[in-house]
Short mmCIF file of C-alpha atoms in Angstrom, two decimals:
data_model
loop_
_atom_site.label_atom_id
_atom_site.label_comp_id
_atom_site.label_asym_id
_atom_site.label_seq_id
_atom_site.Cartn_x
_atom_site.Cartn_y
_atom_site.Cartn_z
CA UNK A 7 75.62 41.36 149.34
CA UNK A 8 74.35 44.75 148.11
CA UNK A 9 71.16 44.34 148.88
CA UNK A 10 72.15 43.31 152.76
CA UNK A 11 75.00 45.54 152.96
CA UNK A 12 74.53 48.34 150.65
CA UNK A 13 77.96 48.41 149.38
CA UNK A 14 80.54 46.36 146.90
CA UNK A 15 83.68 45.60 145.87
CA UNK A 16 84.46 46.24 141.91
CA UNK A 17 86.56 43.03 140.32
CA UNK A 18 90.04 43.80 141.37
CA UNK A 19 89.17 46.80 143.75
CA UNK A 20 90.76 46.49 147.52
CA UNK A 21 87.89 48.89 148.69
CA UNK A 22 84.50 48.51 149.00
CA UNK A 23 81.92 50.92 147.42
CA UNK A 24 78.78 52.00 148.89
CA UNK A 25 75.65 51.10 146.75
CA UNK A 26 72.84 54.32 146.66
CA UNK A 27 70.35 52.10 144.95
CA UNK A 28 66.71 51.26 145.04
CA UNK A 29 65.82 48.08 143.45
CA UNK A 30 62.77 48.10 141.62
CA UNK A 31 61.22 44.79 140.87
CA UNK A 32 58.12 43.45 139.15
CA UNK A 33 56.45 39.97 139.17
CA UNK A 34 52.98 38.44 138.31
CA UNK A 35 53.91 35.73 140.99
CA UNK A 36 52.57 35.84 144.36
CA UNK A 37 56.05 35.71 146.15
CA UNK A 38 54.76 34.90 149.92
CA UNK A 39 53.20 31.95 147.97
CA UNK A 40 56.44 31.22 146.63
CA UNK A 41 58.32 31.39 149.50
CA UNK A 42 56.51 29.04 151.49
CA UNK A 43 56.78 26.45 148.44
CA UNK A 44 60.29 26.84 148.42
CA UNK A 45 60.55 28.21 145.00
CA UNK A 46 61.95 31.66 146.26
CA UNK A 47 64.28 32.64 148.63
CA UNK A 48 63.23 33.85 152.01
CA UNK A 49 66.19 36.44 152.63
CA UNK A 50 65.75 37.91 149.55
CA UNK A 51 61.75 38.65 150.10
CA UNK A 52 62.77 40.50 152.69
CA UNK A 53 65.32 42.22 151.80
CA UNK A 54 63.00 43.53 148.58
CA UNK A 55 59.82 43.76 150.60
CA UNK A 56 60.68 47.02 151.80
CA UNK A 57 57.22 48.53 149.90
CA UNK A 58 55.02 46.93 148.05
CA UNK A 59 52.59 48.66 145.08
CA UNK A 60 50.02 46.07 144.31
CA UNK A 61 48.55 47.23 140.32
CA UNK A 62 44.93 45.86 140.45
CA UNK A 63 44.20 44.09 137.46
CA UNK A 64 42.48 46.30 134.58
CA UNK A 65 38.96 44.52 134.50
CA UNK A 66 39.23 46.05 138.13
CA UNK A 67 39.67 49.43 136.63
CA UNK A 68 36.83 50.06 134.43
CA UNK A 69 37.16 53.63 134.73
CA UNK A 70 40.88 53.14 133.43
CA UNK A 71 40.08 51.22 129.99
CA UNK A 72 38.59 53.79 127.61
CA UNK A 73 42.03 56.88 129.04
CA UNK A 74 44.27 53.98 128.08
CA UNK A 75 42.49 53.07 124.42
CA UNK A 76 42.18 56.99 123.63
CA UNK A 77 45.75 57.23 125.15
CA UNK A 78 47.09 54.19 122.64
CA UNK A 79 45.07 55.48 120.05
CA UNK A 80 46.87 58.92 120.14
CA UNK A 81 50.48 57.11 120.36
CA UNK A 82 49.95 55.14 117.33
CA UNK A 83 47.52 57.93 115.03
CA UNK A 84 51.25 59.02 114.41
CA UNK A 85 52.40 55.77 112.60
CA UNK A 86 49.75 55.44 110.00
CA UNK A 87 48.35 57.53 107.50
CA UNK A 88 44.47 57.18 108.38
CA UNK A 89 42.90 59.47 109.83
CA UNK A 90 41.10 57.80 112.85
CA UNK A 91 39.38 60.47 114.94
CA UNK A 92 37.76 58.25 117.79
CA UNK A 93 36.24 54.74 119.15
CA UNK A 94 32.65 54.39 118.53
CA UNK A 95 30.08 54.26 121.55
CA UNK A 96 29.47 50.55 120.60
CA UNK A 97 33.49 49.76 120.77
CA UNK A 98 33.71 51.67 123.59
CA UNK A 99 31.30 49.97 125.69
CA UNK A 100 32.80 46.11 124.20
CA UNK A 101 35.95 47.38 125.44
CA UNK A 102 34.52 48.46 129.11
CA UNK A 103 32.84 44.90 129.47
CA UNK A 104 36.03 42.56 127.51
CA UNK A 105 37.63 41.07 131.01
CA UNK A 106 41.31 41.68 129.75
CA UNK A 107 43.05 38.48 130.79
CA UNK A 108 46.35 40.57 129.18
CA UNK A 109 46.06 43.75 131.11
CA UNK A 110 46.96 46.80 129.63
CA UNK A 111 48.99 44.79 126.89
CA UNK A 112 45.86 42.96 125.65
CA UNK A 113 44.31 46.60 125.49
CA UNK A 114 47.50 48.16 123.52
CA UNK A 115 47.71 45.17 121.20
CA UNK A 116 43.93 45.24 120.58
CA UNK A 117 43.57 49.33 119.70
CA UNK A 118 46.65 48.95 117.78
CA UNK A 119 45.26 45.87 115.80
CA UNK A 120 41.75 48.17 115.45
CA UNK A 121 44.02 50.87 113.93
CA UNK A 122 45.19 48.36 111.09
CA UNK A 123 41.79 47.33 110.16
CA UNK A 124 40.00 50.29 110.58
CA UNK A 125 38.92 51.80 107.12
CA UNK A 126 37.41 54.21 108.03
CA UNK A 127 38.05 57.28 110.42
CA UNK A 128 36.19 55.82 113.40
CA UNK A 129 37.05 52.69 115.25
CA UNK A 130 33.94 50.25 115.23
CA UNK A 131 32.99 46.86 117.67
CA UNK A 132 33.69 44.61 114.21
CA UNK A 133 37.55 46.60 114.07
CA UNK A 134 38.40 45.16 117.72
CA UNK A 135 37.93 41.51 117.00
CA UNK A 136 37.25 40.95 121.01
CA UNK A 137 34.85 38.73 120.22
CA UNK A 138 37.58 36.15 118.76
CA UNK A 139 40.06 36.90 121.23
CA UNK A 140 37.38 36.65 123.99
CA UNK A 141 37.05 32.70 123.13
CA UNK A 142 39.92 32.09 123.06
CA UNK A 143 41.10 34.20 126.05
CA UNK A 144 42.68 31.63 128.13
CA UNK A 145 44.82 29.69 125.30
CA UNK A 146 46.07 33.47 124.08
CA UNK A 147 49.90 34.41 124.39
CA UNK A 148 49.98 37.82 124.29
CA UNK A 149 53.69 38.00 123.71
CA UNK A 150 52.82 36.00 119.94
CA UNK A 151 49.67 38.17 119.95
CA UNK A 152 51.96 41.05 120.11
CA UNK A 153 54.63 39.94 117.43
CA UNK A 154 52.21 38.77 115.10
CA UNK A 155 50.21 42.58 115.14
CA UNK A 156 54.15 44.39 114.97
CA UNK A 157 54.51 41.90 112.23
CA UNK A 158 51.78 43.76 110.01
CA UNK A 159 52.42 46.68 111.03
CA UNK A 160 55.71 46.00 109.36
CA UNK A 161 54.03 44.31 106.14
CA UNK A 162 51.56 47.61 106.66
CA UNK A 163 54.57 50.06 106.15
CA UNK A 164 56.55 48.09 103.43
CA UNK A 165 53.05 48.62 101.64
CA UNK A 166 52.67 51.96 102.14
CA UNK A 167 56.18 53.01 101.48
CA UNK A 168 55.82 50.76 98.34
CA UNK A 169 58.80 48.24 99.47
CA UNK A 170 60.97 51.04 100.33
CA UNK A 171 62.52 49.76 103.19
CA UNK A 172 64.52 52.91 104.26
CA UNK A 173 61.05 54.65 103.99
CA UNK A 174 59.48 51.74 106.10
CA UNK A 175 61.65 51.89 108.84
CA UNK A 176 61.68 56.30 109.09
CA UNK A 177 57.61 55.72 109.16
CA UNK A 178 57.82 53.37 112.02
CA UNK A 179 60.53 55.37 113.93
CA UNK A 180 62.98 52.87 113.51
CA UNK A 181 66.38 52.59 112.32
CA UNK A 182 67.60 50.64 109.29
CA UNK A 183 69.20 47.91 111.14
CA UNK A 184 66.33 47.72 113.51
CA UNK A 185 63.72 47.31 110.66
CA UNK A 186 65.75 44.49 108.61
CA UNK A 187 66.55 42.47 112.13
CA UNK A 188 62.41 43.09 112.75
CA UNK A 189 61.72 41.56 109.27
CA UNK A 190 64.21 38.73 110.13
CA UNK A 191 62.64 37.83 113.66
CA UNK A 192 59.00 38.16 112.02
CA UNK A 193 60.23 35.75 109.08
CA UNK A 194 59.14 38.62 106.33
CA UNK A 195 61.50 38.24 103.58
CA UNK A 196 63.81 41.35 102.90
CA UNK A 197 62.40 41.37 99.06
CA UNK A 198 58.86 41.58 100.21
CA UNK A 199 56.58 44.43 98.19
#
Protein backbone atom coordinates (compact mmCIF):
# COMPACT_ATOMS: atom_id res chain seq x y z
CA UNK A 1 0.00 0.00 0.00
CA UNK A 2 2.85 2.50 0.44
CA UNK A 3 4.41 1.92 -2.42
CA UNK A 4 0.91 2.49 -4.53
CA UNK A 5 -0.39 5.05 -2.31
CA UNK A 6 2.39 6.75 -0.64
CA UNK A 7 0.87 6.87 2.68
CA UNK A 8 -0.05 4.49 5.91
CA UNK A 9 -1.83 3.90 8.74
CA UNK A 10 0.38 3.19 12.11
CA UNK A 11 -1.20 -0.02 14.23
CA UNK A 12 -3.98 1.59 16.10
CA UNK A 13 -3.84 5.07 14.28
CA UNK A 14 -7.42 6.35 12.78
CA UNK A 15 -5.35 8.56 10.29
CA UNK A 16 -3.35 7.81 7.61
CA UNK A 17 0.28 9.09 7.22
CA UNK A 18 1.88 10.13 4.13
CA UNK A 19 5.07 8.08 3.24
CA UNK A 20 8.21 10.61 1.78
CA UNK A 21 10.22 7.58 0.86
CA UNK A 22 12.36 6.30 -1.92
CA UNK A 23 12.85 2.66 -1.93
CA UNK A 24 16.12 1.58 -2.84
CA UNK A 25 16.49 -1.98 -3.92
CA UNK A 26 19.23 -4.28 -5.13
CA UNK A 27 19.14 -7.74 -6.86
CA UNK A 28 21.53 -9.97 -8.95
CA UNK A 29 18.22 -11.39 -10.54
CA UNK A 30 17.05 -10.30 -13.79
CA UNK A 31 13.47 -9.26 -12.56
CA UNK A 32 11.68 -8.88 -16.19
CA UNK A 33 12.94 -12.52 -16.40
CA UNK A 34 11.31 -13.19 -13.29
CA UNK A 35 8.26 -11.73 -13.89
CA UNK A 36 7.41 -13.47 -16.89
CA UNK A 37 8.24 -16.89 -14.99
CA UNK A 38 5.98 -16.02 -12.42
CA UNK A 39 8.46 -15.92 -9.68
CA UNK A 40 7.92 -12.08 -9.05
CA UNK A 41 5.16 -9.99 -8.87
CA UNK A 42 4.16 -7.84 -11.76
CA UNK A 43 2.65 -4.79 -9.70
CA UNK A 44 5.42 -4.59 -7.68
CA UNK A 45 8.09 -4.30 -10.78
CA UNK A 46 6.40 -1.53 -11.57
CA UNK A 47 5.83 0.12 -8.89
CA UNK A 48 9.92 -0.15 -8.14
CA UNK A 49 10.91 0.31 -11.75
CA UNK A 50 10.71 3.87 -11.47
CA UNK A 51 14.82 4.07 -12.41
CA UNK A 52 16.94 1.62 -12.94
CA UNK A 53 21.11 1.80 -12.37
CA UNK A 54 22.45 -1.25 -14.06
CA UNK A 55 26.41 -1.80 -12.19
CA UNK A 56 28.32 -3.57 -15.05
CA UNK A 57 30.10 -6.36 -13.78
CA UNK A 58 33.89 -5.59 -12.70
CA UNK A 59 35.72 -7.80 -15.41
CA UNK A 60 33.78 -5.06 -17.49
CA UNK A 61 35.63 -2.41 -15.64
CA UNK A 62 39.19 -3.02 -16.05
CA UNK A 63 40.04 0.44 -15.50
CA UNK A 64 38.13 0.07 -12.03
CA UNK A 65 40.19 -3.03 -10.52
CA UNK A 66 43.63 -1.73 -9.57
CA UNK A 67 41.45 2.15 -7.64
CA UNK A 68 39.50 -0.54 -5.82
CA UNK A 69 42.72 -2.93 -4.70
CA UNK A 70 44.83 0.36 -3.80
CA UNK A 71 41.49 1.65 -2.27
CA UNK A 72 41.09 -1.84 -0.04
CA UNK A 73 44.58 -1.87 0.49
CA UNK A 74 44.50 1.60 2.22
CA UNK A 75 41.24 0.56 4.37
CA UNK A 76 42.83 -2.41 5.78
CA UNK A 77 46.94 -1.02 6.05
CA UNK A 78 45.16 0.33 9.29
CA UNK A 79 44.37 -3.14 10.87
CA UNK A 80 47.73 -4.75 10.72
CA UNK A 81 51.01 -3.92 11.75
CA UNK A 82 53.00 -4.51 8.33
CA UNK A 83 53.96 -2.12 6.56
CA UNK A 84 52.70 -2.86 2.96
CA UNK A 85 53.50 0.09 0.70
CA UNK A 86 52.02 -1.20 -2.74
CA UNK A 87 50.95 -4.19 -5.28
CA UNK A 88 53.69 -5.27 -7.46
CA UNK A 89 53.49 -4.70 -11.38
CA UNK A 90 53.20 -8.55 -11.71
CA UNK A 91 50.05 -8.62 -9.08
CA UNK A 92 48.79 -5.83 -10.59
CA UNK A 93 48.51 -7.02 -13.99
CA UNK A 94 47.06 -10.89 -12.48
CA UNK A 95 44.55 -8.81 -10.90
CA UNK A 96 43.59 -6.73 -14.28
CA UNK A 97 43.26 -10.13 -16.25
CA UNK A 98 41.48 -12.51 -12.98
CA UNK A 99 37.63 -12.41 -14.47
CA UNK A 100 36.12 -11.74 -10.89
CA UNK A 101 33.14 -14.07 -10.85
CA UNK A 102 32.62 -12.22 -7.08
CA UNK A 103 32.73 -8.64 -8.14
CA UNK A 104 34.12 -6.22 -6.03
CA UNK A 105 33.76 -8.74 -3.00
CA UNK A 106 36.06 -11.33 -4.65
CA UNK A 107 38.50 -8.26 -5.11
CA UNK A 108 38.12 -7.04 -1.25
CA UNK A 109 38.38 -10.59 0.06
CA UNK A 110 41.41 -11.31 -2.20
CA UNK A 111 43.66 -7.89 -1.25
CA UNK A 112 42.62 -8.47 2.21
CA UNK A 113 43.74 -12.22 2.12
CA UNK A 114 47.19 -10.74 0.21
CA UNK A 115 47.55 -8.45 3.27
CA UNK A 116 47.66 -11.59 5.68
CA UNK A 117 50.23 -13.38 3.75
CA UNK A 118 52.23 -10.76 2.63
CA UNK A 119 55.71 -10.75 4.45
CA UNK A 120 57.02 -8.43 3.11
CA UNK A 121 56.15 -4.66 2.38
CA UNK A 122 55.02 -5.23 -1.21
CA UNK A 123 52.15 -7.34 -2.33
CA UNK A 124 53.43 -10.06 -4.89
CA UNK A 125 51.34 -12.47 -7.74
CA UNK A 126 52.25 -15.67 -5.20
CA UNK A 127 50.40 -13.31 -2.07
CA UNK A 128 46.99 -13.22 -4.18
CA UNK A 129 46.48 -16.91 -4.56
CA UNK A 130 44.20 -16.12 -7.89
CA UNK A 131 45.56 -18.80 -9.37
CA UNK A 132 43.70 -21.29 -6.81
CA UNK A 133 40.69 -19.36 -6.63
CA UNK A 134 40.70 -19.01 -10.47
CA UNK A 135 40.07 -23.01 -10.70
CA UNK A 136 37.92 -23.17 -8.71
CA UNK A 137 35.97 -19.99 -9.61
CA UNK A 138 32.66 -21.40 -10.30
CA UNK A 139 32.30 -23.87 -7.11
CA UNK A 140 33.55 -20.62 -4.83
CA UNK A 141 31.05 -19.07 -2.18
CA UNK A 142 32.27 -15.95 -1.55
CA UNK A 143 30.15 -15.43 1.52
CA UNK A 144 32.42 -18.74 3.19
CA UNK A 145 35.35 -17.21 1.27
CA UNK A 146 34.70 -14.15 3.22
CA UNK A 147 34.18 -15.72 6.79
CA UNK A 148 36.90 -17.98 6.50
CA UNK A 149 39.60 -14.75 5.61
CA UNK A 150 37.64 -12.55 8.80
CA UNK A 151 38.26 -15.76 10.57
CA UNK A 152 42.19 -15.24 10.43
CA UNK A 153 42.15 -12.09 10.61
CA UNK A 154 40.70 -12.82 14.00
CA UNK A 155 43.29 -15.77 14.77
CA UNK A 156 45.84 -12.90 13.14
CA UNK A 157 44.95 -10.37 16.00
CA UNK A 158 44.63 -12.85 18.99
CA UNK A 159 48.35 -13.52 17.80
CA UNK A 160 49.48 -10.32 17.68
CA UNK A 161 47.86 -9.05 20.79
CA UNK A 162 49.30 -12.30 22.36
CA UNK A 163 45.64 -13.78 23.33
CA UNK A 164 44.60 -10.56 24.70
CA UNK A 165 41.26 -10.51 23.64
CA UNK A 166 40.33 -6.92 24.80
CA UNK A 167 43.50 -5.93 22.77
CA UNK A 168 42.21 -8.11 19.77
CA UNK A 169 39.03 -6.67 19.46
CA UNK A 170 40.42 -2.51 19.96
CA UNK A 171 42.96 -3.62 16.92
CA UNK A 172 40.17 -4.75 14.77
CA UNK A 173 37.80 -1.83 15.68
CA UNK A 174 35.50 -3.92 17.34
CA UNK A 175 33.82 -4.09 20.53
CA UNK A 176 34.22 -6.78 23.20
CA UNK A 177 30.98 -8.41 22.65
CA UNK A 178 31.38 -8.18 18.96
CA UNK A 179 34.83 -9.95 19.00
CA UNK A 180 33.74 -12.97 21.44
CA UNK A 181 30.25 -13.48 19.28
CA UNK A 182 32.91 -13.31 16.01
CA UNK A 183 35.06 -16.05 17.68
CA UNK A 184 31.80 -17.99 18.44
CA UNK A 185 30.32 -17.80 14.76
CA UNK A 186 33.98 -18.62 13.35
CA UNK A 187 34.14 -21.70 15.89
CA UNK A 188 37.66 -20.19 17.43
CA UNK A 189 37.64 -21.16 20.94
CA UNK A 190 37.59 -18.19 23.52
CA UNK A 191 41.00 -19.74 25.15
CA UNK A 192 42.78 -19.66 21.88
CA UNK A 193 46.64 -18.08 22.06
Amino acid sequence: RVLQSKSYRPLGAIKDKVADVRIIAATNENLQEAVREGRFRSDLYYRLHEAVIEIPRLRDCKEDIMPLANFFLKLYDRHTDKEIKCISKEAQRALVSHTWPGNVRELKSCIMRAMLLCENEIIDVEDLQLSQSTLTEEALDFDEQERKINRERILWALKQCNGIKRDAAKMLEMSHTTFYARMKEYGIPTNKL
